[in-house]
XYZ file of C-alpha atoms in Angstrom:
560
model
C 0.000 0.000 0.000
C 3.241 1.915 -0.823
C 0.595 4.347 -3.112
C -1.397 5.376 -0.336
C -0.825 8.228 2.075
C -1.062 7.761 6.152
C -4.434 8.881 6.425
C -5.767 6.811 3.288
C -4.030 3.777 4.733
C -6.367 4.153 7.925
C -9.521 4.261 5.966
C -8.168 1.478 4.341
C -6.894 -0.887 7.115
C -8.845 0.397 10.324
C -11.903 0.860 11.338
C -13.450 -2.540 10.898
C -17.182 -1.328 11.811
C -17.805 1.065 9.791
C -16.597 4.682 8.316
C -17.213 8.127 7.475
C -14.141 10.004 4.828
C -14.980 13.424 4.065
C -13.123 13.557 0.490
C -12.532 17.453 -0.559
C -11.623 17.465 -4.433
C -8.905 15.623 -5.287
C -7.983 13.723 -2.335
C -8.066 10.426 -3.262
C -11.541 9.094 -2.516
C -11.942 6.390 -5.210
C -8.432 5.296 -4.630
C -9.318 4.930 -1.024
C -12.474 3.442 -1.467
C -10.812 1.063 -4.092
C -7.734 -0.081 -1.771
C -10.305 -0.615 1.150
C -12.763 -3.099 -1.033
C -9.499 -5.089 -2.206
C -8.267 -5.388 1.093
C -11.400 -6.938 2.357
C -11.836 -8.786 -0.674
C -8.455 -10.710 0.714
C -10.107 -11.596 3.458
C -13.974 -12.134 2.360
C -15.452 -14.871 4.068
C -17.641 -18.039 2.304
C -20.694 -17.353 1.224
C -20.345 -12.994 2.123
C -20.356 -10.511 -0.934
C -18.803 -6.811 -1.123
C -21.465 -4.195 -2.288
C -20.007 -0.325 -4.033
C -22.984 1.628 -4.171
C -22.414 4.441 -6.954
C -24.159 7.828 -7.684
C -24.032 6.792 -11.899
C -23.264 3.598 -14.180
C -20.195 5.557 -14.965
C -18.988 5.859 -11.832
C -19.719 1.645 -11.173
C -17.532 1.214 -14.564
C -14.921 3.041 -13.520
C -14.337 1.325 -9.818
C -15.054 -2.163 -11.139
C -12.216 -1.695 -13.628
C -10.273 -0.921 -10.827
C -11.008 -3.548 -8.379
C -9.658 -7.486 -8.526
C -12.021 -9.515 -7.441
C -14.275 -12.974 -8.598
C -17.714 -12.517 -10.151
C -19.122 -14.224 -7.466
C -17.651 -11.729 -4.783
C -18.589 -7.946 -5.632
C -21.778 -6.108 -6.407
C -20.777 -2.803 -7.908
C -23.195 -0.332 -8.925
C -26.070 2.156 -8.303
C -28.474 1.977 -5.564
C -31.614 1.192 -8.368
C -29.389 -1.486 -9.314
C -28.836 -2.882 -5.770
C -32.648 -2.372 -5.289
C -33.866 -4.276 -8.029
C -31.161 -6.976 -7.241
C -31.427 -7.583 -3.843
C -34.840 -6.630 -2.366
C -37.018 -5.984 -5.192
C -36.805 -9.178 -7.407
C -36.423 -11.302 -4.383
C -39.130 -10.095 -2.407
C -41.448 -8.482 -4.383
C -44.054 -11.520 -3.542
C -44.771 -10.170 -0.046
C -47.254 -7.655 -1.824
C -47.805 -9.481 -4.670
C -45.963 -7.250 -6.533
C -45.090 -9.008 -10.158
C -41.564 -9.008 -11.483
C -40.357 -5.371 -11.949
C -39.679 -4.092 -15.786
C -38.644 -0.705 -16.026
C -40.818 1.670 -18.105
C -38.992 2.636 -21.257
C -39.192 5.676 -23.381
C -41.846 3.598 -25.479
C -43.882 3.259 -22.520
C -43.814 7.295 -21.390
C -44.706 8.079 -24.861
C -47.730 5.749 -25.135
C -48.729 7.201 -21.382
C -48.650 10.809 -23.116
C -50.225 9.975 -26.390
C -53.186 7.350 -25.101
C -54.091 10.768 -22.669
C -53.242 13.428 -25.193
C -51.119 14.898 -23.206
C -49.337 16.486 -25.829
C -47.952 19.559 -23.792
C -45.933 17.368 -20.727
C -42.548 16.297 -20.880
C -41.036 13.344 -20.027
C -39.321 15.239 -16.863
C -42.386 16.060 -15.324
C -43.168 12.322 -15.187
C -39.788 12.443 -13.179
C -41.614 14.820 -11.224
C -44.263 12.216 -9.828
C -42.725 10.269 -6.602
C -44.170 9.512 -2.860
C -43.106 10.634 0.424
C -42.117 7.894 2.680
C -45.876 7.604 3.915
C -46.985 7.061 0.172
C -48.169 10.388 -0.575
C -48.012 12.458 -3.253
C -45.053 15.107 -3.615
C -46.653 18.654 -4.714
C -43.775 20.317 -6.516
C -43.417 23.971 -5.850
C -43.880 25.320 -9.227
C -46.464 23.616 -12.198
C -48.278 25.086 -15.186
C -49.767 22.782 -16.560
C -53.942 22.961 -16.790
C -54.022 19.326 -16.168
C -53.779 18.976 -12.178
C -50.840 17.239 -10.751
C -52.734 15.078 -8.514
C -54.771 13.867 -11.757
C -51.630 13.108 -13.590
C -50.270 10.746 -11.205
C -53.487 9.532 -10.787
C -53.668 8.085 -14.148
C -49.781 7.802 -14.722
C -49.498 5.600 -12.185
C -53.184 3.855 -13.204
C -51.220 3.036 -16.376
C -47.850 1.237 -14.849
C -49.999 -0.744 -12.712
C -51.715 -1.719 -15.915
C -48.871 -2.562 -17.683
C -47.387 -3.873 -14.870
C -44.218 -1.457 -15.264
C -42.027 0.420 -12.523
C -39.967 3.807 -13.133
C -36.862 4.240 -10.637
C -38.749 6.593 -8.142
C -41.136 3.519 -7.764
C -38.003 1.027 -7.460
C -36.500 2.984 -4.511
C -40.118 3.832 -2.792
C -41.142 0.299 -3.270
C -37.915 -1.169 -1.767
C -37.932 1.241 1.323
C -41.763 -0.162 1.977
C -40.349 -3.887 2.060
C -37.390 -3.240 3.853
C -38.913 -0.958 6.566
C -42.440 -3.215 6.956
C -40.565 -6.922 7.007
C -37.564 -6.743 8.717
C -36.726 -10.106 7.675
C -35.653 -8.896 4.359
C -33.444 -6.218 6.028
C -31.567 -8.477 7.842
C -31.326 -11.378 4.398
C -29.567 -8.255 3.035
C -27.325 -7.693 5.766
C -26.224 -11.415 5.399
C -25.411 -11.768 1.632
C -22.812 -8.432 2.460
C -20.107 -8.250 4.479
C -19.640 -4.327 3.776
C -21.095 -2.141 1.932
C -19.158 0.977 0.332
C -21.132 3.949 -0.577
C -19.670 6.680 -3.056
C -21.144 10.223 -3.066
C -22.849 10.126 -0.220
C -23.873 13.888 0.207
C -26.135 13.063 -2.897
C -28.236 10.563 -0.986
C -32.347 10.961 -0.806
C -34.534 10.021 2.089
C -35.492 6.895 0.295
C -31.413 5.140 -0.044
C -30.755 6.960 3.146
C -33.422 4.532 5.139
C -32.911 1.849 3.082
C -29.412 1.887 4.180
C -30.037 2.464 7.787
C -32.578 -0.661 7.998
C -29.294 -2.917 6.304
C -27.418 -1.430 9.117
C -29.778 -1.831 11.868
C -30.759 -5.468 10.988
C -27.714 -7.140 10.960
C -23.640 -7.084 11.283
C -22.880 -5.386 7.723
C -20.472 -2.578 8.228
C -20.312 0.331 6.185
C -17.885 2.873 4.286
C -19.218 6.185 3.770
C -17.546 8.078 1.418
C -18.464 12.050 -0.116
C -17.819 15.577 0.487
C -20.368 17.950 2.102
C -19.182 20.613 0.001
C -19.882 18.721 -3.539
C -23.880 18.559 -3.443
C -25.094 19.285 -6.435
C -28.495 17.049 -6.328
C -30.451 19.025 -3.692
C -33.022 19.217 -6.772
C -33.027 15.372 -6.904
C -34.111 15.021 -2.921
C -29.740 14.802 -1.564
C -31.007 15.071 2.096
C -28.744 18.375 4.159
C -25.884 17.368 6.489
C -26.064 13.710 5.789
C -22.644 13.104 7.225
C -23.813 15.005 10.455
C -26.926 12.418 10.541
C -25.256 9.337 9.407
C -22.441 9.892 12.188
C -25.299 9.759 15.001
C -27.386 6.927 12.822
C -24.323 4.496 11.823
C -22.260 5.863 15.055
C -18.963 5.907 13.281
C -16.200 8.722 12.829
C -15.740 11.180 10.013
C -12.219 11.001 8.905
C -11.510 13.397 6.602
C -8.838 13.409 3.915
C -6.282 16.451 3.697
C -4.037 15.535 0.858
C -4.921 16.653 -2.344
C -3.275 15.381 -5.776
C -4.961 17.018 -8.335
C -4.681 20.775 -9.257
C -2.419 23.926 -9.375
C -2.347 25.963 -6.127
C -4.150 28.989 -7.966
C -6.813 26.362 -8.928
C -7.125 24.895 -4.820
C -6.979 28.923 -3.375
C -9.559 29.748 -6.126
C -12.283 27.317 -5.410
C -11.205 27.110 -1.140
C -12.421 30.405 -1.217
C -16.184 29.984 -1.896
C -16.225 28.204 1.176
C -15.087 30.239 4.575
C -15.212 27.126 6.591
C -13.182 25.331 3.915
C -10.533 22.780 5.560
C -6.981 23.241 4.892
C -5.391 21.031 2.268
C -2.079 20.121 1.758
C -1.483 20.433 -1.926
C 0.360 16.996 -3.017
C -0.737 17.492 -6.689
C 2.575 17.441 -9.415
C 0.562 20.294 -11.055
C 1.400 22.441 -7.905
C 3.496 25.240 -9.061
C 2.498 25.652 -12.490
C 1.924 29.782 -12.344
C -1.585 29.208 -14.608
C -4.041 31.957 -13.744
C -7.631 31.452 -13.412
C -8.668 33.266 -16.404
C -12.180 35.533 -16.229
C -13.872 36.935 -19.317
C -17.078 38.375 -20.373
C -18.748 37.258 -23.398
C -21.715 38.182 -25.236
C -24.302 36.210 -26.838
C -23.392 36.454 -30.629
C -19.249 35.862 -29.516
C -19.363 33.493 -26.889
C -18.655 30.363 -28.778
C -16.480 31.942 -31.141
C -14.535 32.892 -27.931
C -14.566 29.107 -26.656
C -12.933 28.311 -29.668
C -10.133 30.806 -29.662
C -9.200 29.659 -25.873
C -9.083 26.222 -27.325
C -6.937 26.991 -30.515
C -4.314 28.681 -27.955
C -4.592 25.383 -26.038
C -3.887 23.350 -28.494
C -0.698 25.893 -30.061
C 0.673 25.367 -26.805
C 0.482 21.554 -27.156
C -2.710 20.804 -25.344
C -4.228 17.662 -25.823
C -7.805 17.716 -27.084
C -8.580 14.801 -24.951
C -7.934 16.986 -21.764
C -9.871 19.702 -22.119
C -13.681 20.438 -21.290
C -16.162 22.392 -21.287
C -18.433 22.814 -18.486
C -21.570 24.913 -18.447
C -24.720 25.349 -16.198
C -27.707 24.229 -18.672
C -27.667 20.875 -21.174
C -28.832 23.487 -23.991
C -25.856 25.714 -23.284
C -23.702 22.444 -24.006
C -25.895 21.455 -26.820
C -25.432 24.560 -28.655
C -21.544 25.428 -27.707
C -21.191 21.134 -28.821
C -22.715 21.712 -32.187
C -20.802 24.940 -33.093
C -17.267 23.181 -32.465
C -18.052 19.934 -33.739
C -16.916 21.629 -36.881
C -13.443 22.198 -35.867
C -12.724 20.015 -33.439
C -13.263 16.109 -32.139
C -15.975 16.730 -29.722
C -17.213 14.073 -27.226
C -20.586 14.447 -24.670
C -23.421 17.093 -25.461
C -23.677 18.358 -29.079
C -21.116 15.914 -30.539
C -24.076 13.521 -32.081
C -26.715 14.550 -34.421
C -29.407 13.986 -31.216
C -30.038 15.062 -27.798
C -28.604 13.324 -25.260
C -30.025 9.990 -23.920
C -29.792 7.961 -20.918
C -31.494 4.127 -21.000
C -29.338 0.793 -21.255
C -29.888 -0.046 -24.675
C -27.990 3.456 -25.849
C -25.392 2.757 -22.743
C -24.371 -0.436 -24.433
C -24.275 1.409 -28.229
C -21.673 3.589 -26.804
C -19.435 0.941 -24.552
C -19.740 -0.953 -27.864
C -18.634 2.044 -29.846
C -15.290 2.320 -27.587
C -15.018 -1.499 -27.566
C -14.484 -1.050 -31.548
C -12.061 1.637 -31.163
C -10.270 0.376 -28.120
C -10.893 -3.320 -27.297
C -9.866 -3.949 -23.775
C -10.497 -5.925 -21.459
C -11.507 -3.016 -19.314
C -14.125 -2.106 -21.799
C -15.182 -5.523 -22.310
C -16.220 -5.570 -18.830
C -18.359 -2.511 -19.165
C -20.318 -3.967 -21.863
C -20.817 -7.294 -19.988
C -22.045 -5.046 -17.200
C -24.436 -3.098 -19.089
C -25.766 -6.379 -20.746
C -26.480 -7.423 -16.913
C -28.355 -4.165 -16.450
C -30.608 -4.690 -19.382
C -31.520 -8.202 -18.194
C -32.300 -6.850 -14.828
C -34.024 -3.703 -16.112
C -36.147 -5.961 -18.994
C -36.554 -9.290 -17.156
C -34.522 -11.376 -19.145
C -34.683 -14.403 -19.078
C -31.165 -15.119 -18.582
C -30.214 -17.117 -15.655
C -26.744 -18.876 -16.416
C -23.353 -16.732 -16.400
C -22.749 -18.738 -19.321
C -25.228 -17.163 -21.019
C -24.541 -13.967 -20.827
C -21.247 -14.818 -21.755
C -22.263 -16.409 -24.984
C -24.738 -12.889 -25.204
C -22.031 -11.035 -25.255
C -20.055 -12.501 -27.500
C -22.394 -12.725 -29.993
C -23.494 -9.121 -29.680
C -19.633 -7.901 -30.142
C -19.432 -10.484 -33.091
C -22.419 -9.323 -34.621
C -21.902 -5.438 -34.354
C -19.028 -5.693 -35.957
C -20.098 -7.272 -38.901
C -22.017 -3.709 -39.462
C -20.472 -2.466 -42.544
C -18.918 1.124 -41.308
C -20.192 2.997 -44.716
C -23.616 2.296 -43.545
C -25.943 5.149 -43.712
C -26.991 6.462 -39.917
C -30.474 5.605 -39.821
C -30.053 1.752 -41.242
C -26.847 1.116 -39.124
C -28.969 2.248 -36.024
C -32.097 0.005 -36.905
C -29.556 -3.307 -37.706
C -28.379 -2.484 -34.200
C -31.920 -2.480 -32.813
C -32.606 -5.999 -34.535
C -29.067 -7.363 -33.348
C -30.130 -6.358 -29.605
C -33.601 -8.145 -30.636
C -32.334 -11.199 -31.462
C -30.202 -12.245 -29.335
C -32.586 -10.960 -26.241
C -36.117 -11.403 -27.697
C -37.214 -8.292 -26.552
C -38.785 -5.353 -28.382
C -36.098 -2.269 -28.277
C -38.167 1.059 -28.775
C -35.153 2.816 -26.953
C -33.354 2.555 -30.785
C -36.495 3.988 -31.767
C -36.289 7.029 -29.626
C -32.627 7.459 -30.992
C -34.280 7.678 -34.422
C -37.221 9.967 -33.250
C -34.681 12.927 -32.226
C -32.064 12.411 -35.302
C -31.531 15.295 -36.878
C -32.678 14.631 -40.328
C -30.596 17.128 -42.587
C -27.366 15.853 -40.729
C -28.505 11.789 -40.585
C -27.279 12.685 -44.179
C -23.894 13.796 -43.414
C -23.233 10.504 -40.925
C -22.171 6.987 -41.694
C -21.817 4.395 -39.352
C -17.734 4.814 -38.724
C -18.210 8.387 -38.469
C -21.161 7.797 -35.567
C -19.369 5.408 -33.038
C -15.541 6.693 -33.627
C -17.942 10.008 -32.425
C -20.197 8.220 -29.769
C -17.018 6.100 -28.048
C -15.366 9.305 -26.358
C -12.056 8.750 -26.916
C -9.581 11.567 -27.681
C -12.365 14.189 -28.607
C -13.195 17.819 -26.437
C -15.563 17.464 -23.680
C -18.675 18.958 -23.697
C -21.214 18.551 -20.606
C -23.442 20.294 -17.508
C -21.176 20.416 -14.219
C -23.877 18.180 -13.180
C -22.544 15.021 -15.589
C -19.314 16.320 -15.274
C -18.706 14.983 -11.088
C -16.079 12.922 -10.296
C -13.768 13.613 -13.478
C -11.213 15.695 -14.347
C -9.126 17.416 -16.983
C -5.800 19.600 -17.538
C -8.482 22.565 -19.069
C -11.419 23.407 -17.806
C -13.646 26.506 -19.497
C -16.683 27.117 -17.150
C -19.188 28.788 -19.389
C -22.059 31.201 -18.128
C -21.010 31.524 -14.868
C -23.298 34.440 -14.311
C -25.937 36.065 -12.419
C -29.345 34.056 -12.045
C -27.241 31.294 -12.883
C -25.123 30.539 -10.439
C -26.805 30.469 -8.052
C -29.941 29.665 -10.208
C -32.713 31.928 -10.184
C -36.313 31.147 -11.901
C -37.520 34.288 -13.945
C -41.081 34.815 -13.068
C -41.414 38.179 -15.697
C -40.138 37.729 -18.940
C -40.890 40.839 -20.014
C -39.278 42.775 -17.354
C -36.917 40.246 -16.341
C -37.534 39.950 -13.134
C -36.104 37.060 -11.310
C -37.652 35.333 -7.610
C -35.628 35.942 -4.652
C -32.440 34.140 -3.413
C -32.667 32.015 -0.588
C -29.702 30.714 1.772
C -30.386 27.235 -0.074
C -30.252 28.581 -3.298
C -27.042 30.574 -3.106
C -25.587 27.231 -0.927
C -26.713 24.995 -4.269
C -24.918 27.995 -6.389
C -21.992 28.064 -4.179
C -21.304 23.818 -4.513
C -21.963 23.829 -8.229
C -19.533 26.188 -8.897
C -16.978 24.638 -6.337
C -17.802 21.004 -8.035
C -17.231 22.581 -11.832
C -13.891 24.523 -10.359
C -12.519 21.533 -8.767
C -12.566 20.028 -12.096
C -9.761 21.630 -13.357
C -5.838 20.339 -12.949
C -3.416 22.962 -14.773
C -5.813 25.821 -16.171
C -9.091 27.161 -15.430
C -11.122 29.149 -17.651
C -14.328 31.507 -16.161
C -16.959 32.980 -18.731
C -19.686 35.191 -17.677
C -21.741 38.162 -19.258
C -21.990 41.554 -18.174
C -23.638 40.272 -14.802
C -21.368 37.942 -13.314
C -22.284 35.229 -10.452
C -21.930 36.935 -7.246
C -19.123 34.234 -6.524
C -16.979 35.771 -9.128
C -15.646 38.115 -6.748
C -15.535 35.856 -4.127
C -13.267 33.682 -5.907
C -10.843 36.939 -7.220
C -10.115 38.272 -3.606
C-alpha cells in the first residue's frame, strides 16, 4: 500500500465497523475506497459478498475496472441497481408485486399519447414520486392545466396496468419492504459483508433509510464516502448534512482526507475560497506550481462560442491535448449549442457531438461501450459492456439465468456489431443495431427507436456508421457537458461557461418581459456556491471563467 498516504491507509486498514471520509476534491476518494474493497476482498469470508454503491453507471464502470475480485464476490453499482437486485426481485411476492420491468421511453410516450397529453414532458413524469408515507409530492412550481394530482393519478393507473415500474417507484417500493418486514433487512445484511457507498452527500430520504434498515438489521459494516461541500443534487431530494446524521445513525467517525493530488495551487486557493469554513489542504498534486491563472472573461451572446474556440486553438498551439480539455456549463442546452458549433473544428465528445439530444437508458449505454469497444478493445471495456448487458436483463426481465449465457450474449453481440459495414448510412446502421439487440434478447427495443425519433434529419445525411461510433465512443475528442454530468472527473483545461448572475446560483424568472427574477434564498445561493466549487474543482493545470456583463456573485468571491 506503498501508493497510499497515512491517512488513506487508515480508511483502508482500520476501522473494521464502519466509516465516514470526508473527500474534498482531489484527495483520493476512489483510490481509497478502491484499496479498502481489495483489502477486504483478501479476506472475504464463504458465502459474504462486497457491495459499491455508486451515484451513476459511470462511476460503477470506472471502480469495477479498478477492483480485482471474482464474479461471485462484488456487487458494484447504483443503488436502483442494488434495489432491483437484492430486495425488489427477491421479495417483491410479499405484496404481490409481479416481477419489476422498467418503463422505457416507449412506454412514457404511449402514457402521453393514449391521454393526449401532448404539452408534458417526459421530466415532469420524473416529477411524480411519494413521500415515505406514500403520498403524493406537490412540486413547488407547475403550469400545466391538467392537475398534478390527476396526472399521477392516471400515470401511475397506467404502470400498474402494464405492470411497469420507473426508478422513483423502485427505490419507494424497496424502502416499503425493507422498513415493513424486517426479515428482508436483515437477508440483506447477510449476503454483504460491507457495503461501500460513493457520493454520499447526494443521498435521498429513500437510499438513506434503506441503508439504515441494512445497518440496523444485521452485522454489515459500512464505508461512507463524499464531500459535504460537492452537493449538487439538492433538486433530486440529496437530504442536508447527511454526514452530520449518518455519524449519530451508523455511530462511526468522520475522517476526513487532507491531501490533495490534483490541481495547481491557484486552482485549490480559487475554489477554497467559496467556502469560509473550507478545511486546509495540503497540496500533493505534481501540477502544484504551475503559475496558470484562473482566467475571467465576459462574453456576449453572438461571440461566446467563437470565444470558446479561440481559448481552445491557444490550447492546443501550446500543445494541449484535445482529450484533456472540457467544457463545463450550467444548462444541457448551453452544451448542446456550444457542442454543435465546435463539432466543426474540433473532435468533440458528450453534449452536441451527435446529431441527437442526449439519452440515458441501457440499450444506448451499451451502443456507446460498444462504440469504444471497436475503437479500443480492452479488457476493461469488455467488462463494461458485460455489465451493461447485466443491467438490461435486470431492467427488462430477461430471461437469462446462467453466467454462461450472458457470456455467450455477449459474445455474440460484439461479433455481430461488428459485422455492421462502417459505410452504412446512420439511420439503417442504427435500426440493424436495434434488430441485433432483438435477437439475441427477444425483446422489443423502442429505446433505438427514440434514438431515431430525435435524429436530426438534414445531418442523418452527413453521418455513416464509422463516423457515428468513432464520435459516440469518447475517446480523444473535447468534452462537452453540464457540471452536473461532469462529477467525479477531471481534466488539464477546464472553461466554465455562463457563470453568471441568475445562474449561479440559479434563479427562476417569473417576468419575462421585465426580467424579473424570484428571490435568493440561503439554499439557493448554498446549491450555487457547490456547483460552482464542483465545476472549479474540475480543473488540474488551467481554469477558464466565462460570464456576461452580470457575473455570479461568486466571481468576486473567488478573485479576492
Amino acid at each position: 500500500m506503498d501508493y497510499l498516504n497515512e491517512i488513506q491507509k487508515q480508511a483502508v486498514n482500520e476501522y473494521n465497523n464502519g466509516l465516514i471520509v470526508s473527500a474534498s476534491p482531489g484527495t483520493g476518494k476512489t483510490k481509497t475506497l478502491v484499496a479498502r474493497a481489495n483489502k477486504k476482498l483478501t479476506n472475504l469470508p464463504k458465502h459474504k459478498k462486497l457491495a459499491l454503491i455508486t451515484y451513476t453507471n459511470a462511476a460503477a464502470d470506472e471502480i469495477a475496472s479498478r477492483l480485482d475480485y471474482k464474479e461471485n464476490d462484488v456487487f458494484v453499482g447504483t443503488i436502483h441497481r442494488f434495489c432491483l437486485e437484492y430486495i425488489l426481485r427477491p421479495f417483491s411476492w410479499i405484496y404481490k408485486w409481479d416481477k419489476p420491468k422498467i418503463a422505457s421511453y416507449s412506454d412514457f410516450k404511449e402514457f402521453l399519447e393514449i391521454n393526449k397529453l401532448s404539452t408534458i414532458q417526459l421530466e415532469d413524469l420524473n416529477k411524480i414520486k411519494k413521500n415515505l408515507d406514500g403520498s403524493l409530492i406537490i412540486p413547488t412550481e407547475w403550469l400545466h392545466k391538467i392537475p398534478f394530482e390527476e396526472l399521477s393519478r392516471i400515470y401511475y393507473d397506467f404502470l400498474k396496468e402494464r405492470k411497469l415500474i420507473d426508478f422513483n417507484e423502485i427505490l419507494f417500493r424497496s424502502y416499503i419492504i425493507i422498513s415493513k418486514n424486517l426479515f428482508t433487512a436483515k437477508s440483506v445484511s447477510n449476503i454483504f459483508m460491507e457495503i461501500s457507498v460513493d457520493e454520499f452527500q447526494d443521498t435521498n430520504i429513500f437510499q438513506y433509510e434503506i441503508l439504515k434498515k441494512i445497518k440496523n438489521n444485521g452485522k454489515t459494516s459500512f464505508f461512507i464516502v463524499g464531500d459535504e461541500k460537492q452537493k449538487i443534487y439538492s433538486f433530486a431530494g440529496a437530504l442536508n448534512e447527511t454526514f452530520t446524521i449518518a455519524k449519530k445513525d451508523f455511530g462511526y467517525e468522520i475522517l476526513d482526507l487532507n491531501y490533495t493530488y490534483r490541481s495547481t495551487e491557484k486552482i485549490v486557493t480559487g475554489y477554497s475560497k467559496l467556502f469560509s469554513d473550507h478545511p486546509i489542504l495540503i497540496n500533493s498534486s505534481k501540477y502544484k506550481d504551475i503559475p496558470f491563472d484562473i482566467r475571467f472573461h465576459q462574453t456576449k451572446k453572438d461571440d461566446n462560442n467563437l470565444y470558446i474556440k479561440q481559448i481552445i486553438d491557444s490550447l492546443i498551439k501550446a500543445k494541449a491535448q484535445v482529450g484533456n480539455i472540457a467544457i463545463l456549463t450550467t444548462s444541457w442546452f448551453d452544451a448542446y449549442n456550444i457542442g454543435s458549433y465546435l463539432r466543426e473544428y474540433f473532435n468533440i465528445i458528450g453534449l452536441g457531438a451527435l446529431p441527437h439530444s442526449n439519452i440515458s437508458n441501457t440499450v444506448f449505454a451499451i451502443l456507446k461501450t460498444l462504440s469504444r469497444y471497436s475503437v479500443d478493445s480492452s479488457i476493461r471495456n469488455l467488462k463494461i459492456i458485460k455489465r451493461n448487458i447485466e443491467l438490461l436483463i435486470l431492467e427488462k426481465n430477461i430471461d437469462f439465468n446462467d453466467v454462461k449465457e450472458i457470456v455467450f450474449a455477449t459474445n455474440k453481440l460484439i461479433s455481430q456489431f461488428q459485422k455492421i459495414n462502417i459505410n452504412t448510412g446512420l439511420k439503417e446502421s442504427l435500426l440493424q443495431y436495434q434488430n441485433i439487440i432483438s435477437l439475441i434478447f427477444k425483446i422489443d427495443v423502442p429505446e433505438v427507436d427514440e434514438i431515431l425519433t430525435i435524429v436530426n434529419d438534414d445531418e442523418a445525411s452527413n453521418w455513416n456508421f464509422k463516423k457515428y461510433i468513432e464520435t459516440l465512443s469518447g475517446i480523444n475528442g473535447i468534452t462537452i457537458n453540464t457540471i452536473h454530468q461532469a462529477k467525479g472527473l477531471e481534466y488539464d483545461f477546464v472553461i466554465l461557461n455562463g457563470i453568471n448572475e441568475n445562474r449561479i446560483p440559479y434563479q427562476r424568472c417569473v417576468d419575462h418581459i421585465k426580467y424579473i427574477y424570484e428571490e435568493l434564498t440561503d439554499d439557493s445561493i448554498q446549491n450555487g456556491r457547490t456547483l460552482l466549487y464542483v465545476g472549479m474543482s474540475r480543473a488540474k493545470i488551467g481554469l477558464f471563467i466565462l460570464h456576461n456583463w452580470k457575473p455570479s456573485m461568486f466571481i468576486n468571491q473567488i478573485k479576492l
